[in-house]
mmCIF file of C-alpha atoms in Angstrom:
data_model
loop_
_atom_site.group_PDB
_atom_site.id
_atom_site.type_symbol
_atom_site.label_atom_id
_atom_site.label_comp_id
_atom_site.label_asym_id
_atom_site.label_seq_id
_atom_site.Cartn_x
_atom_site.Cartn_y
_atom_site.Cartn_z
ATOM 1 C CA ALA A 6 2.432 -7.579 -6.281
ATOM 2 C CA GLY A 7 -0.396 -5.773 -5.106
ATOM 3 C CA LYS A 8 1.266 -5.814 -1.642
ATOM 4 C CA LEU A 9 3.843 -3.717 -2.767
ATOM 5 C CA ARG A 10 1.830 -0.847 -2.982
ATOM 6 C CA MET A 11 0.847 -1.154 0.536
ATOM 7 C CA LEU A 12 4.428 -1.654 1.991
ATOM 8 C CA SER A 13 5.585 1.251 0.225
ATOM 9 C CA GLN A 14 3.405 3.561 2.172
ATOM 10 C CA ARG A 15 3.833 1.354 5.916
ATOM 11 C CA VAL A 16 7.352 1.801 5.282
ATOM 12 C CA VAL A 17 7.152 5.594 5.565
ATOM 13 C CA ALA A 18 4.377 5.407 8.215
ATOM 14 C CA ALA A 19 6.698 3.552 10.637
ATOM 15 C CA GLY A 20 9.827 5.513 9.790
ATOM 16 C CA CYS A 21 7.882 8.652 10.629
ATOM 17 C CA ASN A 22 6.429 7.178 13.752
ATOM 18 C CA PHE A 23 9.808 6.112 14.770
ATOM 19 C CA GLN A 24 11.549 9.118 13.913
ATOM 20 C CA ALA A 25 8.608 10.935 15.931
ATOM 21 C CA GLY A 26 9.294 8.766 19.176
ATOM 22 C CA ILE A 27 5.795 7.299 18.826
ATOM 23 C CA VAL A 28 5.956 3.444 20.168
ATOM 24 C CA PRO A 29 9.739 3.463 18.844
ATOM 25 C CA GLU A 30 10.231 -0.310 19.574
ATOM 26 C CA ALA A 31 7.206 -1.330 17.938
ATOM 27 C CA SER A 32 7.230 1.260 14.924
ATOM 28 C CA GLY A 33 11.440 0.320 14.500
ATOM 29 C CA ALA A 34 10.375 -3.310 13.985
ATOM 30 C CA ILE A 35 7.130 -2.410 11.652
ATOM 31 C CA LEU A 36 9.789 -0.325 9.949
ATOM 32 C CA THR A 37 12.402 -2.934 9.516
ATOM 33 C CA ALA A 38 9.948 -5.805 8.684
ATOM 34 C CA ALA A 39 8.143 -3.705 5.981
ATOM 35 C CA ALA A 40 11.122 -2.772 3.954
ATOM 36 C CA ALA A 41 12.224 -6.607 4.407
ATOM 37 C CA GLU A 42 9.331 -7.963 2.926
ATOM 38 C CA PHE A 43 9.008 -5.193 0.215
ATOM 39 C CA GLN A 44 12.707 -6.506 -0.867
ATOM 40 C CA LEU A 45 11.767 -10.194 -0.734
ATOM 41 C CA ILE A 46 8.365 -9.914 -2.667
ATOM 42 C CA LEU A 47 10.102 -7.836 -5.107
ATOM 43 C CA ASN A 48 13.065 -10.430 -5.534
ATOM 44 C CA ALA A 49 10.511 -13.007 -5.572
ATOM 45 C CA LEU A 50 8.449 -11.410 -8.694
ATOM 46 C CA ALA A 51 11.909 -11.140 -10.464
ATOM 47 C CA ASN A 52 13.620 -14.494 -9.431
ATOM 48 C CA GLY A 53 10.962 -16.542 -8.052
ATOM 49 C CA ASN A 54 10.402 -17.996 -4.917
ATOM 50 C CA ALA A 55 8.992 -21.414 -3.747
ATOM 51 C CA ASP A 56 8.065 -20.338 -0.439
ATOM 52 C CA LEU A 57 5.942 -17.543 -1.691
ATOM 53 C CA GLY A 58 4.268 -19.831 -4.482
ATOM 54 C CA ILE A 59 6.191 -17.877 -7.374
ATOM 55 C CA ILE A 60 7.609 -20.719 -9.276
ATOM 56 C CA GLY A 61 10.489 -19.697 -11.843
ATOM 57 C CA ALA A 62 11.902 -16.523 -12.745
ATOM 58 C CA GLU A 63 10.234 -14.014 -14.601
ATOM 59 C CA GLU A 64 10.857 -13.974 -18.554
ATOM 60 C CA ARG A 65 8.671 -11.474 -20.128
ATOM 61 C CA PRO A 66 10.949 -8.573 -21.274
ATOM 62 C CA LYS A 67 8.224 -6.174 -20.322
ATOM 63 C CA THR A 68 7.622 -7.283 -17.009
ATOM 64 C CA LEU A 69 11.076 -7.605 -16.338
ATOM 65 C CA TYR A 70 11.615 -3.874 -17.310
ATOM 66 C CA GLY A 71 8.989 -2.519 -14.794
ATOM 67 C CA LEU A 72 10.384 -4.510 -11.985
ATOM 68 C CA ASN A 73 13.948 -3.366 -12.789
ATOM 69 C CA LYS A 74 12.717 -0.014 -12.818
ATOM 70 C CA LEU A 75 10.669 -0.569 -9.539
ATOM 71 C CA SER A 76 13.860 -1.716 -8.148
ATOM 72 C CA GLU A 77 15.469 1.423 -8.953
ATOM 73 C CA LEU A 78 13.205 3.569 -7.479
ATOM 74 C CA TRP A 79 12.902 1.314 -4.342
ATOM 75 C CA ASN A 80 16.823 1.146 -3.215
ATOM 76 C CA PRO A 81 17.162 4.467 -2.077
ATOM 77 C CA ALA A 82 14.027 4.666 -0.652
ATOM 78 C CA ASN A 83 15.279 1.469 1.347
ATOM 79 C CA GLU A 84 18.607 2.888 2.134
ATOM 80 C CA ILE A 85 16.504 6.015 3.851
ATOM 81 C CA ALA A 86 14.301 3.902 5.393
ATOM 82 C CA MET A 87 17.558 2.001 6.737
ATOM 83 C CA LEU A 88 18.950 5.252 8.112
ATOM 84 C CA ILE A 89 15.700 5.991 9.765
ATOM 85 C CA ALA A 90 15.893 2.372 11.283
ATOM 86 C CA SER A 91 19.715 3.013 12.721
ATOM 87 C CA ASN A 92 18.477 6.241 14.853
ATOM 88 C CA ALA A 93 20.472 8.316 12.054
ATOM 89 C CA GLY A 94 17.420 10.011 10.628
ATOM 90 C CA SER A 95 15.816 13.398 10.699
ATOM 91 C CA ALA A 96 12.579 15.007 9.935
ATOM 92 C CA ASP A 97 14.331 15.792 6.940
ATOM 93 C CA VAL A 98 15.239 12.487 6.045
ATOM 94 C CA VAL A 99 11.537 11.446 6.891
ATOM 95 C CA ALA A 100 10.527 14.207 4.369
ATOM 96 C CA ASP A 101 12.625 12.744 1.617
ATOM 97 C CA LEU A 102 11.533 9.153 2.534
ATOM 98 C CA ALA A 103 8.149 10.397 1.932
ATOM 99 C CA ASN A 104 8.612 11.883 -1.203
ATOM 100 C CA GLN A 105 10.709 8.872 -2.712
ATOM 101 C CA SER A 106 7.828 6.757 -1.788
ATOM 102 C CA VAL A 107 5.637 8.499 -4.178
ATOM 103 C CA LEU A 108 7.539 7.220 -7.166
ATOM 104 C CA VAL A 109 7.947 3.631 -5.293
ATOM 105 C CA LEU A 110 3.979 3.705 -4.924
ATOM 106 C CA ASP A 111 3.094 4.880 -8.608
ATOM 107 C CA MET A 112 5.484 2.422 -10.139
ATOM 108 C CA ALA A 113 4.219 -0.478 -8.006
ATOM 109 C CA LYS A 114 0.523 0.655 -9.034
ATOM 110 C CA THR A 115 1.668 0.261 -12.259
ATOM 111 C CA MET A 116 3.057 -3.342 -12.021
ATOM 112 C CA VAL A 117 -0.199 -4.473 -10.563
ATOM 113 C CA PRO A 118 -2.293 -4.626 -13.698
ATOM 114 C CA VAL A 119 0.697 -5.719 -15.967
ATOM 115 C CA ILE A 120 1.262 -9.055 -13.571
ATOM 116 C CA ALA A 121 -2.296 -9.564 -12.911
ATOM 117 C CA GLY A 122 -3.137 -9.747 -16.734
ATOM 118 C CA GLN A 123 -0.357 -11.956 -17.363
ATOM 119 C CA TYR A 124 -0.799 -14.588 -14.832
ATOM 120 C CA ALA A 125 -4.681 -14.517 -14.347
ATOM 121 C CA ASN A 126 -7.082 -16.963 -16.058
ATOM 122 C CA GLN A 127 -9.009 -14.676 -17.877
ATOM 123 C CA ALA A 128 -11.483 -17.436 -18.985
ATOM 124 C CA GLU A 129 -12.059 -17.719 -15.090
ATOM 125 C CA LEU A 130 -11.711 -14.682 -13.393
ATOM 126 C CA LEU A 131 -14.580 -12.130 -14.176
ATOM 127 C CA GLN A 132 -14.102 -8.243 -14.729
ATOM 128 C CA ALA A 133 -16.369 -7.907 -11.746
ATOM 129 C CA ASP A 134 -14.322 -9.874 -9.314
ATOM 130 C CA ALA A 135 -10.899 -8.577 -10.682
ATOM 131 C CA LEU A 136 -12.226 -5.095 -9.913
ATOM 132 C CA ALA A 137 -13.173 -6.325 -6.475
ATOM 133 C CA ILE A 138 -10.088 -7.991 -5.984
ATOM 134 C CA ASP A 139 -7.973 -4.899 -7.132
ATOM 135 C CA ILE A 140 -10.097 -2.501 -4.712
ATOM 136 C CA ALA A 141 -9.750 -4.723 -1.703
ATOM 137 C CA GLY A 142 -5.953 -4.851 -2.072
ATOM 138 C CA ARG A 143 -5.793 -0.830 -2.707
ATOM 139 C CA GLN A 144 -7.766 -0.762 0.740
ATOM 140 C CA ARG A 145 -4.773 -2.141 2.368
ATOM 141 C CA MET A 146 -2.254 0.624 1.175
ATOM 142 C CA LEU A 147 -4.477 3.358 1.433
ATOM 143 C CA SER A 148 -5.063 2.456 5.413
ATOM 144 C CA GLN A 149 -1.165 2.851 5.461
ATOM 145 C CA ARG A 150 -1.088 5.755 3.479
ATOM 146 C CA MET A 151 -3.505 7.401 5.975
ATOM 147 C CA SER A 152 -1.194 6.369 8.731
ATOM 148 C CA LYS A 153 1.724 7.897 6.823
ATOM 149 C CA ASN A 154 0.141 11.548 6.745
ATOM 150 C CA VAL A 155 -1.492 11.581 10.186
ATOM 151 C CA CYS A 156 2.263 10.929 11.230
ATOM 152 C CA LEU A 157 3.194 13.666 8.837
ATOM 153 C CA VAL A 158 0.783 16.405 9.710
ATOM 154 C CA THR A 159 1.265 15.635 13.475
ATOM 155 C CA SER A 160 4.900 15.944 12.983
ATOM 156 C CA ASN A 161 4.479 18.971 11.011
ATOM 157 C CA GLN A 162 6.121 17.954 7.744
ATOM 158 C CA ASN A 163 4.711 18.298 4.544
ATOM 159 C CA THR A 164 1.752 19.500 6.522
ATOM 160 C CA ASP A 165 -0.340 21.072 3.669
ATOM 161 C CA VAL A 166 0.306 18.199 1.212
ATOM 162 C CA ALA A 167 -0.091 15.567 3.843
ATOM 163 C CA LYS A 168 -3.353 17.161 4.872
ATOM 164 C CA ALA A 169 -4.585 17.062 1.091
ATOM 165 C CA GLU A 170 -3.471 13.452 1.133
ATOM 166 C CA LEU A 171 -5.104 12.298 4.099
ATOM 167 C CA ALA A 172 -8.454 13.788 3.002
ATOM 168 C CA ALA A 173 -8.219 12.390 0.016
ATOM 169 C CA THR A 174 -7.154 9.023 0.752
ATOM 170 C CA ALA A 175 -9.925 8.996 3.731
ATOM 171 C CA GLU A 176 -12.533 9.604 1.300
ATOM 172 C CA ILE A 177 -11.600 7.090 -1.253
ATOM 173 C CA PHE A 178 -10.924 4.218 1.363
ATOM 174 C CA GLU A 179 -14.500 4.907 2.855
ATOM 175 C CA SER A 180 -16.579 5.020 -0.548
ATOM 176 C CA SER A 181 -14.439 1.869 -1.517
ATOM 177 C CA LEU A 182 -15.115 0.082 1.643
ATOM 178 C CA TYR A 183 -18.888 0.771 1.162
ATOM 179 C CA ALA A 184 -18.917 -0.338 -2.480
ATOM 180 C CA LEU A 185 -17.403 -3.746 -1.225
ATOM 181 C CA ARG A 186 -19.944 -4.047 1.530
ATOM 182 C CA ASP A 187 -22.999 -3.135 -0.144
ATOM 183 C CA GLY A 188 -22.004 -3.468 -3.956
ATOM 184 C CA LEU A 189 -22.072 -0.970 -6.467
ATOM 185 C CA VAL A 190 -23.514 -2.198 -9.760
ATOM 186 C CA GLN A 191 -22.674 1.080 -11.749
ATOM 187 C CA ALA A 192 -19.436 0.950 -10.880
ATOM 188 C CA GLY A 193 -19.383 -2.752 -11.890
ATOM 189 C CA ILE A 194 -19.109 -4.149 -8.317
ATOM 190 C CA ASN A 195 -21.186 -6.750 -7.005
ATOM 191 C CA PRO A 196 -22.114 -7.328 -3.670
ATOM 192 C CA PRO A 197 -19.925 -9.880 -1.863
ATOM 193 C CA PRO A 198 -20.179 -13.364 -3.083
ATOM 194 C CA ASN A 199 -20.399 -15.197 0.496
ATOM 195 C CA ASP A 200 -20.965 -14.836 4.190
ATOM 196 C CA MET A 201 -17.324 -14.966 5.391
ATOM 197 C CA ILE A 202 -16.171 -12.180 3.147
ATOM 198 C CA ALA A 203 -19.649 -10.183 4.158
ATOM 199 C CA VAL A 204 -19.095 -10.555 7.859
ATOM 200 C CA GLY A 205 -15.368 -9.605 7.562
ATOM 201 C CA LEU A 206 -16.165 -6.363 5.478
ATOM 202 C CA VAL A 207 -18.672 -5.643 8.481
ATOM 203 C CA LEU A 208 -16.011 -5.803 10.725
ATOM 204 C CA VAL A 209 -13.700 -3.546 8.474
ATOM 205 C CA VAL A 210 -16.685 -0.865 8.571
ATOM 206 C CA SER A 211 -16.761 -1.398 12.426
ATOM 207 C CA ASN A 212 -12.942 -0.770 12.915
ATOM 208 C CA TRP A 213 -13.258 2.466 10.255
ATOM 209 C CA THR A 214 -16.184 4.083 12.219
ATOM 210 C CA GLU A 215 -14.019 4.192 15.334
ATOM 211 C CA LEU A 216 -10.715 5.457 13.132
ATOM 212 C CA LYS A 217 -12.437 7.956 11.171
ATOM 213 C CA PRO A 218 -12.862 10.378 14.283
ATOM 214 C CA ILE A 219 -9.058 10.519 14.708
ATOM 215 C CA VAL A 220 -8.390 11.288 11.066
ATOM 216 C CA ASN A 221 -10.937 13.934 11.071
ATOM 217 C CA ALA A 222 -9.579 15.686 14.052
ATOM 218 C CA VAL A 223 -5.961 15.581 12.636
ATOM 219 C CA LEU A 224 -7.772 17.225 9.491
#
């Protein structure tokens, strides 16, 4: 469920890159793969998918209502994405996809705590752990949102909005990254619980150190 947040932004980033002619073979493949994965996960959450470890169809009315609403918002976004992938897009079409993705992302974010609360074992999952897991998952979405907005800015599409979103997203990503790496007790975030996670976060910090100057140059 959390991955849908990231995919909603990856579709726009890849669609913008493809339309702009930025490594079109790679960006086109990423676009179609991201859209297909979004649809696969959405179907699995509603109907079950043993290959994804989701056994049986969803039965709770509240969750089904949310998934149906998410599907209603995703369908037009998917149609626009496929239009771009078929080389029938334009700058205006990319802008439409970016606008539609905001609605998709908002609904996807709404569904994450609904589904997590429904299936997580509250007796075993500490609140601090749940917070860290959610922030880590959000980082994936924020990385794709930055990519999306870099492309929109450099393609002169929705420039003011994209710049503002890029700046805010970079700030949230960085503060969240250091909170995950070092812990932020006052916010209820514990330091990494083991060496594997700690080493992984050091690598992410290293990658971000290389990426941040590019983001700043775009801004």
